[in-house]
Amino acid sequence: MTVLVTGGAGFIGSNFVYLLLEERPEWKVVCVDALTYAANIHTLNDAMQNPNFVFYKEDIRNREGINAIFEKEHPDVVVNFAAESHVDRSIENPAIFLETNILGTAVLMDACRKYGIERFHQVGTDEVYGDLPLDRPDLFFHEDTPIHTSSPYSTSKASADLLCLAYHRTYGLPVTISRCSNNYGPYQFPEKLIPLMINNASQDKPLPVYGEGLNVRDWLYVKDHCYGILAVLEKGRVGEVYNLGGHNEKANIEIVKIILKELGKPESLITYVTDRKGHDQRYAIDPSKAMAELGWAPTTMFKDGIKLTIQWYKEHMDWMKECTSGDYVKYYEEMYGKR
Ligand code: NAD
Ligand code: TYD
């Protein structure tokens, strides 16, 4: 079995690569990543030592390059993690989100049609369902909740999902889609809430909380997400969407305070800043379909996962420094400087 993993030098993709190498040692893992700002090639140092792993620096928008990899590697399964993934960046520059997340997905699926495939799995997000009101804790996202996006990011991801379902219906491409809630864990780029706050707090820098910090996200440990994707690959039905989440809702300010407490830093570091435009209020996944059909369930409690995560970043400050040098300084200044 040869699995082509796109975006494998990023956060969730790299965790998935390591999960496959550990849990399915007989499989070959072919990783394709353009190495954008969000990737760190050193994340894959250990994988590079594994004879079942091969890496290609390639852009999923490049049809010729992607076709050449298919001709050489003959993947049986493709798992598409490659994407522009940060909402704030999508608000500043939507175009690249449309190009990578929609057109790149089409290039991959065209290659699947051309060379044949057993499964194309699209890694999707719960953000395609839009948001839920804060005063209705009884509401959850189900697989048939209408698509109702807010940001250019979530719109590009929703468009990609629809395209996948269209390729399934029109060409019979064996597609599955998983839609997951917010992930946390090792190797997440420090533009996202949890690693950004850990990085800033570690250096006694202000922690920029948007608005009043009351927006709610549903957090899942990244390894649980990766097991969920593996379960969809092995047990999921083609043409189906599976929501992955762990019923672990927290307001942003709660997360920030937990991080400060774990790091032994004062709450005076919290700085409330101008809210994100179009900021989604609450995300909350109903994962009962994946649990019933795939026998999947998360195993990491948030109180344990956040400790593991903070410990990992403390032990990998060199990795963090690599991510936060160069362009990151400019990004941070532009995003937070005058906020
Ligand atoms: P990430 O930004 O950490 O990693 C994305 C990876 O894709 C990077 O390695 C980057 O170099 C690569 N990439 C970007 N553009 C590319 C291109 N044109 N060609 C090839 N590679 C390219 O993102 P992530 O958080 O790991 O998210 C992975 C996937 O999971 C995304 O599709 C995202 O929408 C989805 N998702 C993420 C979350 C989350 O909480 N992070 C939740 C649900 C779904
Ligand atoms: P983020 O990690 O960007 O994920 P998403 O927007 O895809 O859910 O943000 C998580 C939440 O944290 C979101 O409500 C925005 C908020 N946030 C802040 O308050 N400050 C920050 O510096 C960042 C990056 C996010």
Tab-separated table of C-alpha atoms and ligand atoms in Angstrom:
chain	number	residue	atom	x	y	z
A	1	MET	CA	0.000	0.000	0.000
A	2	THR	CA	1.388	3.396	-0.980
A	3	VAL	CA	-0.175	6.461	0.633
A	4	LEU	CA	0.495	9.903	-0.785
A	5	VAL	CA	0.206	12.517	1.968
A	6	THR	CA	0.107	16.135	0.828
A	7	GLY	CA	0.978	18.909	3.293
A	8	GLY	CA	2.970	16.400	5.363
A	9	ALA	CA	5.511	18.997	6.502
A	10	GLY	CA	2.780	20.997	8.217
A	11	PHE	CA	1.066	20.478	11.558
A	12	ILE	CA	-1.549	17.735	11.140
A	13	GLY	CA	0.049	16.202	8.027
A	14	SER	CA	3.342	15.547	9.847
A	15	ASN	CA	1.532	14.025	12.811
A	16	PHE	CA	-0.311	11.784	10.339
A	17	VAL	CA	2.966	10.782	8.635
A	18	TYR	CA	4.389	9.704	12.010
A	19	LEU	CA	1.202	7.868	12.906
A	20	LEU	CA	1.301	5.871	9.648
A	21	LEU	CA	5.007	5.012	9.989
A	22	GLU	CA	4.303	3.744	13.504
A	23	GLU	CA	0.912	2.076	13.070
A	24	ARG	CA	1.145	0.795	9.485
A	25	PRO	CA	4.870	-0.033	9.103
A	26	GLU	CA	4.208	-2.097	5.978
A	27	TRP	CA	2.862	0.933	4.082
A	28	LYS	CA	4.981	3.286	1.996
A	29	VAL	CA	4.395	6.964	2.796
A	30	VAL	CA	5.033	9.472	0.002
A	31	CYS	CA	4.951	13.040	1.291
A	32	VAL	CA	4.375	16.002	-1.040
A	33	ASP	CA	4.737	19.508	0.355
A	34	ALA	CA	5.540	22.878	-1.215
A	35	LEU	CA	7.260	23.963	2.029
A	36	THR	CA	5.405	27.250	2.440
A	37	TYR	CA	5.954	29.484	5.479
A	38	ALA	CA	3.779	27.048	7.500
A	39	ALA	CA	6.089	24.073	6.965
A	40	ASN	CA	9.287	23.200	8.758
A	41	ILE	CA	11.325	20.539	6.976
A	42	HIS	CA	13.052	19.643	10.260
A	43	THR	CA	9.684	18.378	11.467
A	44	LEU	CA	10.285	15.429	9.136
A	45	ASN	CA	13.889	14.713	10.262
A	46	ASP	CA	12.974	11.413	11.926
A	47	ALA	CA	10.711	10.323	9.058
A	48	MET	CA	13.560	10.911	6.577
A	49	GLN	CA	15.494	8.119	8.333
A	50	ASN	CA	12.697	5.631	7.613
A	51	PRO	CA	13.162	3.570	4.388
A	52	ASN	CA	9.354	3.511	3.914
A	53	PHE	CA	9.234	7.311	3.658
A	54	VAL	CA	9.967	9.528	0.675
A	55	PHE	CA	9.633	13.314	0.410
A	56	TYR	CA	8.944	15.500	-2.642
A	57	LYS	CA	9.034	19.291	-2.538
A	58	GLU	CA	6.166	20.040	-4.917
A	59	ASP	CA	3.212	22.389	-5.168
A	60	ILE	CA	-0.222	20.745	-5.505
A	61	ARG	CA	-1.129	23.482	-7.996
A	62	ASN	CA	1.579	22.228	-10.384
A	63	ARG	CA	-0.181	19.691	-12.584
A	64	GLU	CA	2.943	18.449	-14.367
A	65	GLY	CA	4.860	18.012	-11.130
A	66	ILE	CA	1.985	16.181	-9.426
A	67	ASN	CA	1.430	13.915	-12.439
A	68	ALA	CA	5.145	13.043	-12.476
A	69	ILE	CA	4.956	11.960	-8.810
A	70	PHE	CA	1.897	9.795	-9.554
A	71	GLU	CA	3.738	8.182	-12.500
A	72	LYS	CA	6.724	7.375	-10.304
A	73	GLU	CA	5.005	6.334	-7.068
A	74	HIS	CA	1.615	4.868	-8.174
A	75	PRO	CA	-0.179	5.809	-4.928
A	76	ASP	CA	-3.139	3.636	-3.874
A	77	VAL	CA	-4.491	6.299	-1.524
A	78	VAL	CA	-4.153	10.098	-1.399
A	79	VAL	CA	-4.768	12.067	1.800
A	80	ASN	CA	-4.910	15.790	1.117
A	81	PHE	CA	-3.786	17.975	4.025
A	82	ALA	CA	-2.059	20.601	1.843
A	83	ALA	CA	-3.777	23.932	2.307
A	84	GLU	CA	-3.459	27.525	3.312
A	85	SER	CA	-4.904	27.133	6.784
A	86	HIS	CA	-4.954	30.388	8.731
A	87	VAL	CA	-8.188	32.426	8.869
A	88	ASP	CA	-6.426	35.735	9.645
A	89	ARG	CA	-4.173	35.392	6.595
A	90	SER	CA	-7.203	34.572	4.427
A	91	ILE	CA	-8.793	37.854	5.494
A	92	GLU	CA	-5.676	39.748	4.361
A	93	ASN	CA	-5.030	37.782	1.152
A	94	PRO	CA	-7.840	35.513	-0.072
A	95	ALA	CA	-6.428	34.687	-3.534
A	96	ILE	CA	-3.812	32.133	-2.482
A	97	PHE	CA	-6.494	30.293	-0.462
A	98	LEU	CA	-8.619	29.850	-3.571
A	99	GLU	CA	-5.628	28.738	-5.625
A	100	THR	CA	-4.200	26.174	-3.209
A	101	ASN	CA	-7.300	24.953	-1.439
A	102	ILE	CA	-9.631	24.690	-4.433
A	103	LEU	CA	-7.519	24.493	-7.592
A	104	GLY	CA	-4.796	22.422	-5.887
A	105	THR	CA	-7.406	19.900	-4.750
A	106	ALA	CA	-8.714	19.698	-8.330
A	107	VAL	CA	-5.204	19.033	-9.676
A	108	LEU	CA	-4.787	16.149	-7.201
A	109	MET	CA	-8.177	14.644	-8.038
A	110	ASP	CA	-7.479	14.955	-11.786
A	111	ALA	CA	-4.271	12.979	-11.240
A	112	CYS	CA	-6.293	10.386	-9.293
A	113	ARG	CA	-8.691	10.053	-12.212
A	114	LYS	CA	-5.876	9.849	-14.747
A	115	TYR	CA	-3.743	7.239	-12.968
A	116	GLY	CA	-6.415	5.456	-10.905
A	117	ILE	CA	-6.809	5.417	-7.128
A	118	GLU	CA	-8.470	3.362	-4.404
A	119	ARG	CA	-9.293	6.401	-2.264
A	120	PHE	CA	-8.946	10.189	-2.288
A	121	HIS	CA	-9.424	11.549	1.223
A	122	GLN	CA	-9.993	15.254	1.732
A	123	VAL	CA	-9.077	16.661	5.151
A	124	GLY	CA	-11.801	19.196	5.823
A	125	THR	CA	-12.832	21.503	8.612
A	126	ASP	CA	-15.924	22.139	10.731
A	127	GLU	CA	-15.589	25.806	9.725
A	128	VAL	CA	-17.542	24.982	6.543
A	129	TYR	CA	-20.712	24.925	8.687
A	130	GLY	CA	-20.238	28.562	9.743
A	131	ASP	CA	-20.784	29.288	13.426
A	132	LEU	CA	-23.297	28.591	16.176
A	133	PRO	CA	-24.674	31.178	18.603
A	134	LEU	CA	-23.104	31.317	22.075
A	135	ASP	CA	-26.511	31.154	23.779
A	136	ARG	CA	-27.562	27.852	22.156
A	137	PRO	CA	-25.303	25.173	23.705
A	138	ASP	CA	-27.812	22.547	22.545
A	139	LEU	CA	-26.849	23.064	18.862
A	140	PHE	CA	-24.082	21.074	17.116
A	141	PHE	CA	-22.706	20.639	13.602
A	142	HIS	CA	-23.982	17.443	11.947
A	143	GLU	CA	-22.819	16.167	8.561
A	144	ASP	CA	-26.032	17.503	6.976
A	145	THR	CA	-25.826	20.954	8.606
A	146	PRO	CA	-25.947	23.441	5.694
A	147	ILE	CA	-22.654	24.826	4.433
A	148	HIS	CA	-22.635	28.467	5.544
A	149	THR	CA	-19.133	29.909	5.544
A	150	SER	CA	-17.773	33.117	7.054
A	151	SER	CA	-14.121	33.610	6.039
A	152	PRO	CA	-12.276	33.249	2.738
A	153	TYR	CA	-10.494	30.277	4.376
A	154	SER	CA	-13.650	28.382	5.277
A	155	THR	CA	-15.203	29.264	1.914
A	156	SER	CA	-12.220	27.824	0.072
A	157	LYS	CA	-12.392	24.648	2.163
A	158	ALA	CA	-16.143	24.330	1.564
A	159	SER	CA	-15.592	24.785	-2.173
A	160	ALA	CA	-12.986	22.011	-2.127
A	161	ASP	CA	-15.401	19.698	-0.274
A	162	LEU	CA	-18.125	20.362	-2.837
A	163	LEU	CA	-15.688	19.698	-5.663
A	164	CYS	CA	-14.730	16.363	-4.069
A	165	LEU	CA	-18.373	15.327	-3.859
A	166	ALA	CA	-18.866	16.451	-7.478
A	167	TYR	CA	-15.909	14.305	-8.618
A	168	HIS	CA	-17.452	11.376	-6.751
A	169	ARG	CA	-20.865	11.818	-8.340
A	170	THR	CA	-19.705	12.781	-11.833
A	171	TYR	CA	-16.636	10.566	-12.323
A	172	GLY	CA	-17.168	7.946	-9.624
A	173	LEU	CA	-13.942	8.984	-7.884
A	174	PRO	CA	-13.778	7.110	-4.540
A	175	VAL	CA	-13.749	10.152	-2.289
A	176	THR	CA	-14.191	10.539	1.472
A	177	ILE	CA	-14.203	13.767	3.499
A	178	SER	CA	-13.563	14.295	7.206
A	179	ARG	CA	-14.442	17.586	8.888
A	180	CYS	CA	-12.604	18.184	12.110
A	181	SER	CA	-12.743	20.733	14.898
A	182	ASN	CA	-9.724	22.780	16.109
A	183	ASN	CA	-6.595	20.685	16.626
A	184	TYR	CA	-3.787	21.212	19.117
A	185	GLY	CA	-0.526	19.369	19.749
A	186	PRO	CA	3.113	19.173	18.570
A	187	TYR	CA	4.358	20.893	15.385
A	188	GLN	CA	1.587	23.521	15.081
A	189	PHE	CA	2.826	26.754	13.529
A	190	PRO	CA	2.769	29.601	16.096
A	191	GLU	CA	0.279	31.748	14.198
A	192	LYS	CA	-2.562	29.653	15.684
A	193	LEU	CA	-3.974	30.344	19.144
A	194	ILE	CA	-2.328	27.696	21.345
A	195	PRO	CA	1.299	27.712	20.079
A	196	LEU	CA	1.228	31.506	19.677
A	197	MET	CA	0.180	31.942	23.301
A	198	ILE	CA	2.736	29.380	24.535
A	199	ASN	CA	5.493	31.133	22.576
A	200	ASN	CA	4.558	34.629	23.757
A	201	ALA	CA	4.017	33.621	27.387
A	202	SER	CA	7.355	31.784	27.463
A	203	GLN	CA	9.019	35.073	26.531
A	204	ASP	CA	6.836	37.230	28.836
A	205	LYS	CA	5.322	38.950	25.767
A	206	PRO	CA	1.686	40.178	25.691
A	207	LEU	CA	-0.963	37.568	24.771
A	208	PRO	CA	-3.257	39.123	22.120
A	209	VAL	CA	-6.820	37.917	22.805
A	210	TYR	CA	-9.326	38.949	20.111
A	211	GLY	CA	-12.438	40.795	21.287
A	212	GLU	CA	-13.444	39.658	24.764
A	213	GLY	CA	-11.999	36.148	24.382
A	214	LEU	CA	-15.471	34.597	24.614
A	215	ASN	CA	-15.496	32.819	21.236
A	216	VAL	CA	-15.729	29.067	21.666
A	217	ARG	CA	-13.726	26.392	19.852
A	218	ASP	CA	-14.044	22.586	20.140
A	219	TRP	CA	-10.489	21.265	20.722
A	220	LEU	CA	-9.189	17.846	19.641
A	221	TYR	CA	-5.697	16.460	20.266
A	222	VAL	CA	-4.007	16.092	16.873
A	223	LYS	CA	-3.213	12.392	17.292
A	224	ASP	CA	-6.906	11.658	17.861
A	225	HIS	CA	-7.682	13.475	14.614
A	226	CYS	CA	-5.064	11.385	12.785
A	227	TYR	CA	-6.559	8.137	14.123
A	228	GLY	CA	-9.937	9.392	12.909
A	229	ILE	CA	-8.610	9.898	9.376
A	230	LEU	CA	-7.053	6.428	9.407
A	231	ALA	CA	-10.414	5.003	10.508
A	232	VAL	CA	-12.158	6.773	7.614
A	233	LEU	CA	-9.576	5.367	5.166
A	234	GLU	CA	-10.004	1.823	6.442
A	235	LYS	CA	-13.679	1.701	7.381
A	236	GLY	CA	-15.386	4.733	5.830
A	237	ARG	CA	-17.851	4.559	2.958
A	238	VAL	CA	-16.973	6.396	-0.258
A	239	GLY	CA	-18.985	9.523	-1.019
A	240	GLU	CA	-19.500	10.131	2.717
A	241	VAL	CA	-18.594	12.987	5.070
A	242	TYR	CA	-17.498	12.226	8.665
A	243	ASN	CA	-17.373	14.846	11.422
A	244	LEU	CA	-14.478	14.376	13.861
A	245	GLY	CA	-14.490	16.077	17.253
A	246	GLY	CA	-14.414	15.323	20.947
A	247	HIS	CA	-17.074	17.477	22.634
A	248	ASN	CA	-14.428	19.641	24.213
A	249	GLU	CA	-15.625	23.224	23.941
A	250	LYS	CA	-13.678	26.036	25.551
A	251	ALA	CA	-13.767	29.822	25.324
A	252	ASN	CA	-10.479	31.296	24.078
A	253	ILE	CA	-9.869	33.121	27.346
A	254	GLU	CA	-10.116	29.818	29.268
A	255	ILE	CA	-7.412	28.319	27.018
A	256	VAL	CA	-5.147	31.331	27.495
A	257	LYS	CA	-5.524	31.177	31.276
A	258	ILE	CA	-4.773	27.431	31.328
A	259	ILE	CA	-1.562	28.062	29.355
A	260	LEU	CA	-0.492	30.876	31.702
A	261	LYS	CA	-1.130	28.688	34.741
A	262	GLU	CA	0.821	25.743	33.291
A	263	LEU	CA	3.757	28.013	32.459
A	264	GLY	CA	3.612	29.823	35.820
A	265	LYS	CA	3.103	33.207	34.130
A	266	PRO	CA	0.867	36.092	35.312
A	267	GLU	CA	-2.564	36.877	33.815
A	268	SER	CA	-1.379	40.477	33.442
A	269	LEU	CA	0.202	39.302	30.136
A	270	ILE	CA	-3.327	39.044	28.634
A	271	THR	CA	-3.991	41.933	26.231
A	272	TYR	CA	-7.411	42.330	24.638
A	273	VAL	CA	-7.050	43.453	21.011
A	274	THR	CA	-9.375	44.404	18.139
A	275	ASP	CA	-11.586	41.490	17.148
A	276	ARG	CA	-11.116	39.434	13.964
A	277	LYS	CA	-13.408	40.553	11.103
A	278	GLY	CA	-16.415	38.239	10.760
A	279	HIS	CA	-15.216	36.268	13.820
A	280	ASP	CA	-17.107	32.962	14.180
A	281	GLN	CA	-18.732	32.698	17.618
A	282	ARG	CA	-18.800	29.005	18.374
A	283	TYR	CA	-17.837	25.719	16.712
A	284	ALA	CA	-19.173	22.436	18.085
A	285	ILE	CA	-19.013	19.080	16.325
A	286	ASP	CA	-21.377	16.145	16.702
A	287	PRO	CA	-19.044	13.181	16.012
A	288	SER	CA	-21.661	10.456	16.551
A	289	LYS	CA	-21.612	9.222	12.925
A	290	ALA	CA	-17.846	8.533	13.017
A	291	MET	CA	-18.186	6.922	16.423
A	292	ALA	CA	-21.038	4.621	15.379
A	293	GLU	CA	-19.809	3.696	11.879
A	294	LEU	CA	-16.035	3.665	12.352
A	295	GLY	CA	-15.739	2.796	16.028
A	296	TRP	CA	-13.554	5.889	16.410
A	297	ALA	CA	-13.394	7.945	19.603
A	298	PRO	CA	-10.835	10.424	20.927
A	299	THR	CA	-8.687	9.084	23.760
A	300	THR	CA	-6.799	12.194	24.958
A	301	MET	CA	-8.560	14.337	27.549
A	302	PHE	CA	-7.924	18.068	27.130
A	303	LYS	CA	-6.368	18.385	30.588
A	304	ASP	CA	-3.745	15.779	29.580
A	305	GLY	CA	-3.347	16.879	25.958
A	306	ILE	CA	-2.636	20.494	26.834
A	307	LYS	CA	0.055	19.420	29.338
A	308	LEU	CA	1.670	17.162	26.711
A	309	THR	CA	1.504	20.010	24.200
A	310	ILE	CA	3.058	22.635	26.480
A	311	GLN	CA	5.768	20.181	27.513
A	312	TRP	CA	6.517	19.423	23.848
A	313	TYR	CA	6.947	23.121	22.997
A	314	LYS	CA	9.149	23.654	26.057
A	315	GLU	CA	11.395	20.815	24.843
A	316	HIS	CA	11.394	22.049	21.231
A	317	MET	CA	12.163	25.733	21.574
A	318	ASP	CA	14.730	25.387	18.734
A	319	TRP	CA	11.901	24.252	16.437
A	320	MET	CA	9.839	27.228	17.608
A	321	LYS	CA	12.746	29.609	16.988
A	322	GLU	CA	13.097	28.323	13.405
A	323	CYS	CA	9.395	29.032	12.821
A	324	THR	CA	9.484	32.500	14.373
A	325	SER	CA	12.581	33.885	12.676
A	326	GLY	CA	12.565	35.632	9.286
A	327	ASP	CA	9.131	36.303	7.774
A	328	TYR	CA	7.317	35.614	11.047
A	329	VAL	CA	8.625	38.848	12.579
A	330	LYS	CA	7.089	40.825	9.695
A	331	TYR	CA	3.849	38.830	9.887
A	332	TYR	CA	3.541	39.429	13.611
A	333	GLU	CA	4.161	43.154	13.256
A	334	GLU	CA	1.583	43.468	10.453
A	335	MET	CA	-1.053	41.363	12.236
A	336	TYR	CA	-0.610	42.616	15.797
A	337	GLY	CA	1.527	45.766	15.642
A	338	LYS	CA	-1.300	48.302	15.448
A	339	ARG	CA	-4.126	46.072	16.641
B	1	NAD	P1	-0.604	23.835	8.196
B	1	NAD	O1	-0.746	25.234	7.696
B	1	NAD	O2	0.148	23.585	9.465
B	1	NAD	O3	0.090	22.932	7.093
B	1	NAD	C1	-0.249	23.017	5.736
B	1	NAD	C2	0.863	22.344	4.929
B	1	NAD	O4	0.486	22.394	3.550
B	1	NAD	C3	2.218	23.047	5.049
B	1	NAD	O5	3.235	22.084	5.243
B	1	NAD	C4	2.388	23.741	3.701
B	1	NAD	O6	3.745	23.855	3.288
B	1	NAD	C5	1.602	22.818	2.788
B	1	NAD	N1	1.115	23.524	1.595
B	1	NAD	C6	0.485	24.732	1.553
B	1	NAD	N2	0.228	25.061	0.276
B	1	NAD	C7	0.693	24.040	-0.485
B	1	NAD	C8	0.708	23.790	-1.887
B	1	NAD	N3	0.191	24.681	-2.763
B	1	NAD	N4	1.249	22.634	-2.330
B	1	NAD	C9	1.774	21.731	-1.455
B	1	NAD	N5	1.808	21.926	-0.132
B	1	NAD	C10	1.268	23.061	0.343
B	1	NAD	O7	-2.084	23.266	8.290
B	1	NAD	P2	-2.713	22.193	9.293
B	1	NAD	O8	-3.210	22.900	10.486
B	1	NAD	O9	-1.788	21.063	9.416
B	1	NAD	O10	-3.984	21.754	8.460
B	1	NAD	C11	-3.919	20.654	7.560
B	1	NAD	C12	-5.281	20.456	6.923
B	1	NAD	O11	-6.248	20.210	7.950
B	1	NAD	C13	-5.790	21.686	6.167
B	1	NAD	O12	-6.422	21.244	5.010
B	1	NAD	C14	-6.764	22.333	7.124
B	1	NAD	O13	-7.763	23.022	6.427
B	1	NAD	C15	-7.322	21.123	7.847
B	1	NAD	N6	-7.821	21.350	9.209
B	1	NAD	C16	-7.032	21.956	10.141
B	1	NAD	C17	-7.499	22.122	11.445
B	1	NAD	C18	-6.634	22.745	12.515
B	1	NAD	O14	-7.099	22.943	13.645
B	1	NAD	N7	-5.375	23.053	12.263
B	1	NAD	C19	-8.776	21.671	11.787
B	1	NAD	C20	-9.558	21.055	10.802
B	1	NAD	C21	-9.057	20.890	9.525
B	2	TYD	P1	-7.074	30.045	15.403
B	2	TYD	O1	-6.066	29.230	16.137
B	2	TYD	O2	-6.611	31.016	14.380
B	2	TYD	O3	-8.092	28.983	14.759
B	2	TYD	P2	-9.548	29.244	14.050
B	2	TYD	O4	-9.761	30.675	13.830
B	2	TYD	O5	-9.394	28.503	12.761
B	2	TYD	O6	-10.540	28.633	14.970
B	2	TYD	O7	-7.950	30.837	16.465
B	2	TYD	C1	-8.662	30.162	17.490
B	2	TYD	C2	-9.442	31.176	18.244
B	2	TYD	O8	-8.532	32.035	18.956
B	2	TYD	C3	-10.271	32.105	17.369
B	2	TYD	O9	-11.506	32.395	18.023
B	2	TYD	C4	-9.442	33.368	17.264
B	2	TYD	C5	-8.704	33.412	18.583
B	2	TYD	N1	-7.349	34.032	18.546
B	2	TYD	C6	-7.030	35.046	19.441
B	2	TYD	O10	-7.843	35.462	20.282
B	2	TYD	N2	-5.767	35.585	19.390
B	2	TYD	C7	-4.838	35.163	18.497
B	2	TYD	O11	-3.700	35.729	18.467
B	2	TYD	C8	-5.170	34.108	17.601
B	2	TYD	C9	-4.181	33.594	16.600
B	2	TYD	C10	-6.442	33.546	17.665
